[in-house]
Tab-separated table of N, CA and C in Angstrom:
chain	number	residue	atom	x	y	z
S	1	MET	N	15.553	121.193	346.760
S	1	MET	CA	15.826	121.640	345.377
S	1	MET	C	17.281	121.726	345.155
S	2	ARG	N	17.682	121.106	344.065
S	2	ARG	CA	19.088	121.120	343.704
S	2	ARG	C	19.422	122.091	342.573
S	3	ALA	N	18.758	122.953	342.554
S	3	ALA	CA	19.020	124.020	341.349
S	3	ALA	C	20.407	124.483	341.498
S	4	ASN	N	21.039	124.874	340.428
S	4	ASN	CA	22.293	125.515	340.357
S	4	ASN	C	23.479	124.650	341.000
S	5	ASP	N	23.195	123.351	341.062
S	5	ASP	CA	24.181	122.386	341.588
S	5	ASP	C	24.593	121.505	340.619
S	6	VAL	N	25.865	121.503	340.310
S	6	VAL	CA	26.376	120.521	339.442
S	6	VAL	C	26.402	119.165	340.052
S	7	ASN	N	25.659	118.193	339.458
S	7	ASN	CA	25.515	116.889	340.233
S	7	ASN	C	26.015	115.817	339.421
S	8	TYR	N	26.578	114.798	339.983
S	8	TYR	CA	27.023	113.623	339.423
S	8	TYR	C	25.966	112.523	339.677
S	9	ALA	N	25.903	111.680	338.654
S	9	ALA	CA	24.798	110.662	338.771
S	9	ALA	C	24.991	109.801	339.977
S	10	THR	N	23.985	109.481	340.670
S	10	THR	CA	24.035	108.704	341.876
S	10	THR	C	23.360	107.280	341.698
S	11	LYS	N	22.621	107.138	340.505
S	11	LYS	CA	22.058	105.894	340.269
S	11	LYS	C	22.438	105.367	338.886
S	12	GLU	N	22.281	104.151	338.682
S	12	GLU	CA	22.676	103.506	337.468
S	12	GLU	C	21.322	103.358	336.547
S	13	PRO	N	21.385	104.069	335.340
S	13	PRO	CA	20.042	104.085	334.621
S	13	PRO	C	19.748	102.755	334.052
S	14	THR	N	18.441	102.333	334.220
S	14	THR	CA	18.015	101.160	333.379
S	14	THR	C	17.757	101.439	331.995
S	15	GLU	N	17.485	100.486	331.168
S	15	GLU	CA	17.162	100.705	329.751
S	15	GLU	C	15.829	101.603	329.664
S	16	ALA	N	14.944	101.267	330.659
S	16	ALA	CA	13.725	102.093	330.592
S	16	ALA	C	13.925	103.573	330.844
S	17	ILE	N	14.790	103.869	331.712
S	17	ILE	CA	15.267	105.326	332.074
S	17	ILE	C	15.968	105.931	330.889
S	18	LYS	N	16.726	105.146	330.222
S	18	LYS	CA	17.534	105.692	329.006
S	18	LYS	C	16.534	106.030	327.900
S	19	ALA	N	15.528	105.094	327.709
S	19	ALA	CA	14.414	105.299	326.659
S	19	ALA	C	13.626	106.525	327.139
S	20	TYR	N	13.344	106.668	328.374
S	20	TYR	CA	12.548	107.806	328.871
S	20	TYR	C	13.310	109.125	328.579
S	21	LEU	N	14.602	109.190	328.945
S	21	LEU	CA	15.347	110.395	328.659
S	21	LEU	C	15.355	110.693	327.158
S	22	ALA	N	15.579	109.699	326.412
S	22	ALA	CA	15.581	109.908	324.931
S	22	ALA	C	14.329	110.554	324.373
S	23	GLY	N	13.136	110.041	324.846
S	23	GLY	CA	11.856	110.511	324.515
S	23	GLY	C	11.651	111.917	324.989
S	24	PHE	N	12.248	112.259	326.205
S	24	PHE	CA	12.165	113.523	326.783
S	24	PHE	C	13.015	114.472	325.958
S	25	VAL	N	14.129	114.107	325.541
S	25	VAL	CA	15.073	114.979	324.664
S	25	VAL	C	14.397	115.195	323.415
S	26	ASP	N	13.872	114.067	322.758
S	26	ASP	CA	13.127	114.297	321.444
S	26	ASP	C	12.102	115.415	321.541
S	27	GLY	N	11.426	115.371	322.580
S	27	GLY	CA	10.260	116.294	322.777
S	27	GLY	C	10.603	117.638	323.428
S	28	GLU	N	11.346	117.725	324.438
S	28	GLU	CA	11.601	118.793	325.248
S	28	GLU	C	13.039	119.190	325.323
S	29	GLY	N	13.929	118.778	324.437
S	29	GLY	CA	15.312	119.123	324.534
S	29	GLY	C	15.939	119.601	323.353
S	30	CYS	N	17.282	119.902	323.417
S	30	CYS	CA	17.987	120.373	322.325
S	30	CYS	C	19.516	120.077	322.470
S	31	PHE	N	20.126	119.986	321.403
S	31	PHE	CA	21.546	119.721	321.182
S	31	PHE	C	22.267	120.981	320.797
S	32	VAL	N	23.230	121.447	321.364
S	32	VAL	CA	23.838	122.797	321.014
S	32	VAL	C	25.332	122.609	320.798
S	33	ILE	N	25.767	123.165	319.644
S	33	ILE	CA	27.213	123.345	319.426
S	33	ILE	C	27.475	124.880	319.566
S	34	ALA	N	28.018	125.237	320.595
S	34	ALA	CA	28.305	126.662	320.828
S	34	ALA	C	29.726	126.980	320.474
S	35	HIS	N	29.847	128.120	319.809
S	35	HIS	CA	31.171	128.643	319.401
S	35	HIS	C	31.230	130.145	319.727
S	36	THR	N	32.233	130.438	320.563
S	36	THR	CA	32.357	131.762	320.927
S	36	THR	C	33.576	132.276	320.225
S	37	ARG	N	33.462	133.110	319.306
S	37	ARG	CA	34.634	133.614	318.526
S	37	ARG	C	35.448	134.488	319.487
S	38	PRO	N	36.824	134.586	319.230
S	38	PRO	CA	37.675	135.364	320.008
S	38	PRO	C	37.533	136.894	319.568
S	39	PRO	N	37.953	137.704	320.395
S	39	PRO	CA	37.889	139.199	320.164
S	39	PRO	C	38.754	139.326	318.928
S	40	SER	N	38.481	140.334	318.175
S	40	SER	CA	39.178	140.553	316.849
S	40	SER	C	40.666	140.878	317.007
S	41	SER	N	41.046	141.374	318.189
S	41	SER	CA	42.415	141.710	318.254
S	41	SER	C	42.976	141.205	319.662
S	42	GLY	N	44.225	140.815	319.659
S	42	GLY	CA	44.775	140.407	320.891
S	42	GLY	C	44.523	138.968	321.458
S	43	SER	N	43.705	138.280	320.670
S	43	SER	CA	43.487	136.871	321.224
S	43	SER	C	44.496	135.906	320.659
S	44	ARG	N	44.927	135.054	321.521
S	44	ARG	CA	45.897	134.053	321.220
S	44	ARG	C	45.295	132.789	320.670
S	45	ASN	N	44.036	132.566	321.110
S	45	ASN	CA	43.373	131.356	320.526
S	45	ASN	C	42.347	131.710	319.392
S	46	VAL	N	42.834	131.645	318.217
S	46	VAL	CA	42.221	132.195	317.129
S	46	VAL	C	40.984	131.401	316.699
S	47	SER	N	40.850	130.194	317.182
S	47	SER	CA	39.788	129.383	316.744
S	47	SER	C	38.578	129.514	317.616
S	48	GLY	N	38.660	130.204	318.729
S	48	GLY	CA	37.607	130.473	319.602
S	48	GLY	C	37.451	129.331	320.740
S	49	ILE	N	36.299	129.467	321.394
S	49	ILE	CA	35.978	128.523	322.355
S	49	ILE	C	34.807	127.668	321.908
S	50	TRP	N	34.848	126.359	321.961
S	50	TRP	CA	33.699	125.441	321.569
S	50	TRP	C	33.262	124.764	322.655
S	51	ASP	N	31.819	124.576	322.791
S	51	ASP	CA	31.168	123.908	323.836
S	51	ASP	C	30.062	123.067	323.294
S	52	CYS	N	29.849	121.889	323.730
S	52	CYS	CA	28.879	120.966	323.227
S	52	CYS	C	27.896	120.850	324.467
S	53	ARG	N	26.620	121.052	324.167
S	53	ARG	CA	25.596	120.857	325.391
S	53	ARG	C	24.362	120.113	324.905
S	54	VAL	N	23.764	119.403	325.961
S	54	VAL	CA	22.471	118.837	325.769
S	54	VAL	C	21.625	119.446	326.911
S	55	CYS	N	20.334	119.806	326.474
S	55	CYS	CA	19.612	120.462	327.437
S	55	CYS	C	18.176	119.928	327.341
S	56	VAL	N	17.522	119.765	328.554
S	56	VAL	CA	16.086	119.481	328.536
S	56	VAL	C	15.368	120.472	329.412
S	57	TYR	N	14.170	120.833	329.101
S	57	TYR	CA	13.380	121.845	329.823
S	57	TYR	C	12.135	121.301	330.283
S	58	ASN	N	11.651	121.783	331.375
S	58	ASN	CA	10.350	121.347	331.959
S	58	ASN	C	9.988	122.159	333.154
S	59	SER	N	8.616	122.346	333.351
S	59	SER	CA	8.250	123.054	334.550
S	59	SER	C	8.046	122.057	335.736
S	60	ASN	N	8.054	120.665	335.524
S	60	ASN	CA	8.128	119.771	336.535
S	60	ASN	C	9.551	119.333	336.993
S	61	LEU	N	9.877	120.150	338.072
S	61	LEU	CA	11.244	120.044	338.620
S	61	LEU	C	11.575	118.667	338.939
S	62	GLU	N	10.638	117.924	339.579
S	62	GLU	CA	10.726	116.544	340.057
S	62	GLU	C	11.361	115.636	338.828
S	63	ILE	N	10.776	115.862	337.587
S	63	ILE	CA	11.315	115.026	336.552
S	63	ILE	C	12.748	115.415	336.320
S	64	LEU	N	13.051	116.644	336.237
S	64	LEU	CA	14.471	116.998	336.035
S	64	LEU	C	15.422	116.502	337.173
S	65	GLU	N	15.012	116.621	338.258
S	65	GLU	CA	15.824	116.085	339.454
S	65	GLU	C	16.040	114.545	339.352
S	66	THR	N	14.902	113.848	338.890
S	66	THR	CA	15.014	112.393	338.783
S	66	THR	C	15.933	112.095	337.699
S	67	LEU	N	15.962	112.853	336.583
S	67	LEU	CA	16.868	112.587	335.437
S	67	LEU	C	18.333	112.893	335.954
S	68	GLN	N	18.525	113.948	336.656
S	68	GLN	CA	19.815	114.342	337.273
S	68	GLN	C	20.377	113.161	338.093
S	69	ASP	N	19.532	112.506	338.842
S	69	ASP	CA	19.900	111.401	339.748
S	69	ASP	C	20.595	110.209	338.849
S	70	TYR	N	20.073	110.119	337.655
S	70	TYR	CA	20.515	108.979	336.827
S	70	TYR	C	21.738	109.501	335.851
S	71	PHE	N	21.777	110.787	335.468
S	71	PHE	CA	22.677	111.199	334.494
S	71	PHE	C	23.575	112.446	334.895
S	72	GLY	N	23.323	112.893	336.049
S	72	GLY	CA	24.072	114.094	336.549
S	72	GLY	C	23.578	115.322	335.902
S	73	GLY	N	24.497	116.388	335.725
S	73	GLY	CA	24.030	117.537	335.088
S	73	GLY	C	23.775	118.625	335.979
S	74	PHE	N	23.421	119.802	335.437
S	74	PHE	CA	23.301	121.122	336.096
S	74	PHE	C	21.824	121.495	335.777
S	75	ILE	N	21.121	121.767	336.887
S	75	ILE	CA	19.682	122.355	336.928
S	75	ILE	C	19.702	123.773	337.089
S	76	GLN	N	19.055	124.564	336.293
S	76	GLN	CA	18.891	126.022	336.463
S	76	GLN	C	17.443	126.218	336.438
S	77	ILE	N	16.994	127.008	337.505
S	77	ILE	CA	15.519	127.283	337.529
S	77	ILE	C	15.279	128.731	337.113
S	78	ARG	N	14.168	128.986	336.322
S	78	ARG	CA	13.839	130.313	335.981
S	78	ARG	C	12.446	130.613	336.181
S	79	ASN	N	12.193	131.711	336.687
S	79	ASN	CA	10.626	132.220	336.974
S	79	ASN	C	10.613	133.490	336.364
S	80	ARG	N	10.289	133.736	335.003
S	80	ARG	CA	10.210	134.788	334.303
S	80	ARG	C	8.962	135.714	334.714
S	81	ASN	N	7.973	135.069	335.177
S	81	ASN	CA	6.761	135.795	335.479
S	81	ASN	C	6.114	135.185	336.762
S	82	GLU	N	5.953	135.949	337.806
S	82	GLU	CA	5.297	135.452	339.005
S	82	GLU	C	3.966	134.712	338.849
S	83	LYS	N	3.328	134.893	337.772
S	83	LYS	CA	2.011	134.220	337.427
S	83	LYS	C	2.192	132.824	336.958
S	84	TRP	N	3.437	132.628	336.482
S	84	TRP	CA	3.768	131.278	335.877
S	84	TRP	C	4.507	130.347	336.665
S	85	LYS	N	4.371	129.164	336.390
S	85	LYS	CA	5.062	128.184	337.207
S	85	LYS	C	6.551	128.196	336.817
S	86	ALA	N	7.452	128.017	337.722
S	86	ALA	CA	8.927	127.985	337.559
S	86	ALA	C	9.252	126.978	336.537
S	87	ALA	N	10.154	127.313	335.632
S	87	ALA	CA	10.648	126.366	334.611
S	87	ALA	C	12.090	125.902	334.932
S	88	GLY	N	12.374	124.659	334.671
S	88	GLY	CA	13.704	124.273	334.889
S	88	GLY	C	14.455	123.904	333.491
S	89	GLN	N	15.710	123.857	333.616
S	89	GLN	CA	16.570	123.472	332.632
S	89	GLN	C	17.618	122.626	333.035
S	90	LEU	N	17.803	121.278	332.597
S	90	LEU	CA	18.837	120.386	333.064
S	90	LEU	C	19.734	120.274	331.766
S	91	THR	N	21.040	120.669	332.195
S	91	THR	CA	22.069	120.689	331.075
S	91	THR	C	23.263	119.760	331.414
S	92	TRP	N	23.737	119.205	330.375
S	92	TRP	CA	24.990	118.517	330.327
S	92	TRP	C	25.968	119.158	329.324
S	93	SER	N	27.174	119.401	329.734
S	93	SER	CA	28.120	120.207	328.685
S	93	SER	C	29.465	119.483	328.773
S	94	GLY	N	30.228	119.718	327.710
S	94	GLY	CA	31.625	119.268	327.642
S	94	GLY	C	31.719	117.701	327.635
S	95	THR	N	32.551	117.139	328.322
S	95	THR	CA	32.734	115.738	328.257
S	95	THR	C	31.488	114.927	328.948
S	96	ARG	N	30.632	115.748	329.734
S	96	ARG	CA	29.340	115.033	330.319
S	96	ARG	C	28.322	114.669	329.247
S	97	VAL	N	28.495	115.298	327.955
S	97	VAL	CA	27.398	114.950	326.950
S	97	VAL	C	27.720	113.584	326.354
S	98	VAL	N	28.915	113.071	326.455
S	98	VAL	CA	29.242	111.723	325.846
S	98	VAL	C	28.512	110.605	326.458
S	99	PRO	N	28.531	110.465	327.744
S	99	PRO	CA	27.849	109.301	328.425
S	99	PRO	C	26.274	109.368	328.221
S	100	VAL	N	25.876	110.718	328.239
S	100	VAL	CA	24.368	110.807	328.118
S	100	VAL	C	23.952	110.450	326.768
S	101	ILE	N	24.676	111.040	325.700
S	101	ILE	CA	24.298	110.609	324.316
S	101	ILE	C	24.403	109.232	324.014
S	102	GLU	N	25.475	108.654	324.550
S	102	GLU	CA	25.735	107.120	324.260
S	102	GLU	C	24.581	106.334	324.931
S	103	ALA	N	24.078	106.728	326.115
S	103	ALA	CA	22.925	106.122	326.698
S	103	ALA	C	21.700	106.160	326.015
S	104	ILE	N	21.411	107.359	325.333
S	104	ILE	CA	20.036	107.580	324.739
S	104	ILE	C	20.051	107.314	323.295
S	105	LEU	N	21.129	107.320	322.667
S	105	LEU	CA	21.232	107.273	321.116
S	105	LEU	C	20.374	106.135	320.629
S	106	PRO	N	20.425	104.919	321.134
S	106	PRO	CA	19.632	103.863	320.436
S	106	PRO	C	18.165	104.135	320.574
S	107	TYR	N	17.770	104.987	321.356
S	107	TYR	CA	16.292	105.240	321.601
S	107	TYR	C	15.769	106.555	320.878
S	108	LEU	N	16.630	107.527	320.604
S	108	LEU	CA	16.246	108.629	319.867
S	108	LEU	C	15.638	108.442	318.552
S	109	ILE	N	14.599	109.204	318.162
S	109	ILE	CA	13.939	109.164	316.971
S	109	ILE	C	14.114	110.436	316.211
S	110	GLY	N	13.538	111.429	316.699
S	110	GLY	CA	13.617	112.908	315.932
S	110	GLY	C	14.884	113.526	315.895
S	111	LYS	N	15.718	113.331	316.950
S	111	LYS	CA	16.873	114.081	317.116
S	111	LYS	C	18.097	113.298	317.081
S	112	LYS	N	18.009	112.133	316.573
S	112	LYS	CA	19.112	111.100	316.435
S	112	LYS	C	20.340	111.704	315.685
S	113	GLU	N	20.007	112.330	314.526
S	113	GLU	CA	21.113	112.981	313.693
S	113	GLU	C	21.842	114.051	314.519
S	114	GLN	N	21.064	114.887	315.218
S	114	GLN	CA	21.601	115.960	315.925
S	114	GLN	C	22.617	115.464	316.909
S	115	ALA	N	22.075	114.264	317.634
S	115	ALA	CA	22.988	113.709	318.747
S	115	ALA	C	24.358	113.180	318.204
S	116	GLU	N	24.193	112.492	317.000
S	116	GLU	CA	25.402	111.988	316.471
S	116	GLU	C	26.390	113.011	315.960
S	117	LEU	N	25.819	114.116	315.586
S	117	LEU	CA	26.610	115.274	315.111
S	117	LEU	C	27.309	115.838	316.364
S	118	LEU	N	26.599	116.039	317.313
S	118	LEU	CA	27.103	116.713	318.530
S	118	LEU	C	28.270	115.791	319.229
S	119	LEU	N	27.945	114.491	319.241
S	119	LEU	CA	28.990	113.578	319.692
S	119	LEU	C	30.216	113.658	318.837
S	120	SER	N	30.197	113.627	317.626
S	120	SER	CA	31.336	113.771	316.710
S	120	SER	C	32.144	114.974	316.909
S	121	VAL	N	31.574	116.187	317.274
S	121	VAL	CA	32.239	117.407	317.431
S	121	VAL	C	32.819	117.203	318.885
S	122	GLN	N	32.161	116.704	319.952
S	122	GLN	CA	32.658	116.644	321.141
S	122	GLN	C	33.820	115.753	321.242
S	123	ARG	N	33.902	114.766	320.468
S	123	ARG	CA	35.088	113.858	320.448
S	123	ARG	C	36.291	114.405	319.719
S	124	THR	N	36.129	115.490	318.978
S	124	THR	CA	37.210	116.209	318.435
S	124	THR	C	37.835	117.168	319.398
S	125	LYS	N	37.174	117.364	320.518
S	125	LYS	CA	37.740	118.392	321.526
S	125	LYS	C	38.996	117.799	322.207
S	126	THR	N	39.201	116.536	322.110
S	126	THR	CA	40.516	116.037	322.744
S	126	THR	C	41.696	116.316	321.872
S	127	VAL	N	41.683	116.797	320.678
S	127	VAL	CA	42.665	116.926	319.802
S	127	VAL	C	43.656	117.993	320.221
S	128	ILE	N	43.011	119.058	320.824
S	128	ILE	CA	43.856	120.180	321.440
S	128	ILE	C	43.255	120.462	322.805
S	129	GLY	N	44.318	120.505	323.755
S	129	GLY	CA	43.908	120.637	325.036
S	129	GLY	C	42.950	121.825	325.365
S	130	ARG	N	42.248	121.767	326.406
S	130	ARG	CA	41.231	122.691	326.778
S	130	ARG	C	41.716	124.084	326.933
S	131	LYS	N	42.924	124.246	327.592
S	131	LYS	CA	43.306	125.642	327.860
S	131	LYS	C	44.513	125.982	326.804
S	132	SER	N	44.533	125.283	325.778
S	132	SER	CA	45.626	125.437	324.747
S	132	SER	C	45.420	126.785	323.975
S	133	HIS	N	46.503	127.389	323.752
S	133	HIS	CA	46.654	128.593	323.038
S	133	HIS	C	47.123	128.360	321.561
S	134	GLN	N	47.227	127.037	321.200
S	134	GLN	CA	47.614	126.646	319.847
S	134	GLN	C	46.458	126.947	318.897
S	135	PRO	N	46.881	127.371	317.646
S	135	PRO	CA	45.752	127.502	316.685
S	135	PRO	C	45.214	126.122	316.308
S	136	MET	N	43.944	126.065	316.164
S	136	MET	CA	43.314	124.789	315.753
S	136	MET	C	43.659	124.448	314.169
S	137	PRO	N	43.986	123.142	313.999
S	137	PRO	CA	44.253	122.821	312.604
S	137	PRO	C	43.078	123.221	311.681
S	138	ALA	N	43.313	123.720	310.520
S	138	ALA	CA	42.329	124.249	309.620
S	138	ALA	C	41.306	123.200	309.266
S	139	ASP	N	41.653	121.906	309.048
S	139	ASP	CA	40.672	120.889	308.720
S	139	ASP	C	39.728	120.655	309.953
S	140	LEU	N	40.209	120.748	311.136
S	140	LEU	CA	39.329	120.650	312.242
S	140	LEU	C	38.459	121.707	312.536
S	141	LEU	N	38.972	122.918	312.306
S	141	LEU	CA	38.096	124.120	312.479
S	141	LEU	C	36.955	124.032	311.331
S	142	ALA	N	37.322	123.687	310.183
S	142	ALA	CA	36.358	123.579	309.011
S	142	ALA	C	35.286	122.420	309.394
S	143	PHE	N	35.763	121.396	309.986
S	143	PHE	CA	34.726	120.360	310.312
S	143	PHE	C	33.844	120.877	311.425
S	144	ARG	N	34.383	121.500	312.444
S	144	ARG	CA	33.450	122.009	313.490
S	144	ARG	C	32.480	123.184	312.964
S	145	LEU	N	33.006	123.974	312.193
S	145	LEU	CA	32.085	125.124	311.658
S	145	LEU	C	30.985	124.462	310.692
S	146	ALA	N	31.329	123.452	309.923
S	146	ALA	CA	30.369	122.715	309.094
S	146	ALA	C	29.329	122.086	309.961
S	147	ALA	N	29.841	121.469	311.042
S	147	ALA	CA	28.927	120.704	312.022
S	147	ALA	C	27.873	121.686	312.683
S	148	LYS	N	28.499	122.851	313.121
S	148	LYS	CA	27.630	123.845	313.718
S	148	LYS	C	26.466	124.307	312.716
S	149	GLU	N	26.957	124.489	311.467
S	149	GLU	CA	25.979	124.964	310.475
S	149	GLU	C	24.916	123.964	310.218
S	150	LYS	N	25.322	122.573	310.090
S	150	LYS	CA	24.486	121.590	309.930
S	150	LYS	C	23.396	121.467	311.057
S	151	MET	N	23.907	121.611	312.319
S	151	MET	CA	23.003	121.624	313.287
S	151	MET	C	22.023	122.546	313.348
S	152	HIS	N	22.220	123.759	312.962
S	152	HIS	CA	21.245	124.802	312.759
S	152	HIS	C	20.188	124.423	311.724
S	153	GLN	N	20.667	123.671	310.732
S	153	GLN	CA	19.611	123.290	309.659
S	153	GLN	C	18.690	122.148	310.099
S	154	LEU	N	19.215	121.247	311.085
S	154	LEU	CA	18.446	120.120	311.525
S	154	LEU	C	17.276	120.537	312.398
């Protein structure tokens, strides 16, 4: 079991595997634009912390581990009730979302617009360094906030 282990891809995905993951994401996944606002006082980074994530969920951990072999990612296992089968979540975040989305984008159907939106936000993250305390340009902040709102509507 590779739970809670950040794993890098060890296999090259075929087109069939890319299409499989796309279908899996369409049915059992989500795209997340997370924005943590800074504390109201004393924060030097007034634009907050932004994170882009792609997640898939399933109780068949073998599927998640197989996908992890091809695309890397982080598996977290939760067992909220002893009577239920444990459920897993495979997550890609930050720069790791880019190759995953690029691989599955041609095959997505239901969540294609969400994937494109997440990709566009992730690509703006190179504008200001990760640990930068510079304020984010107003137009970039407005774009990200609008993208986050649109993601909630999709």
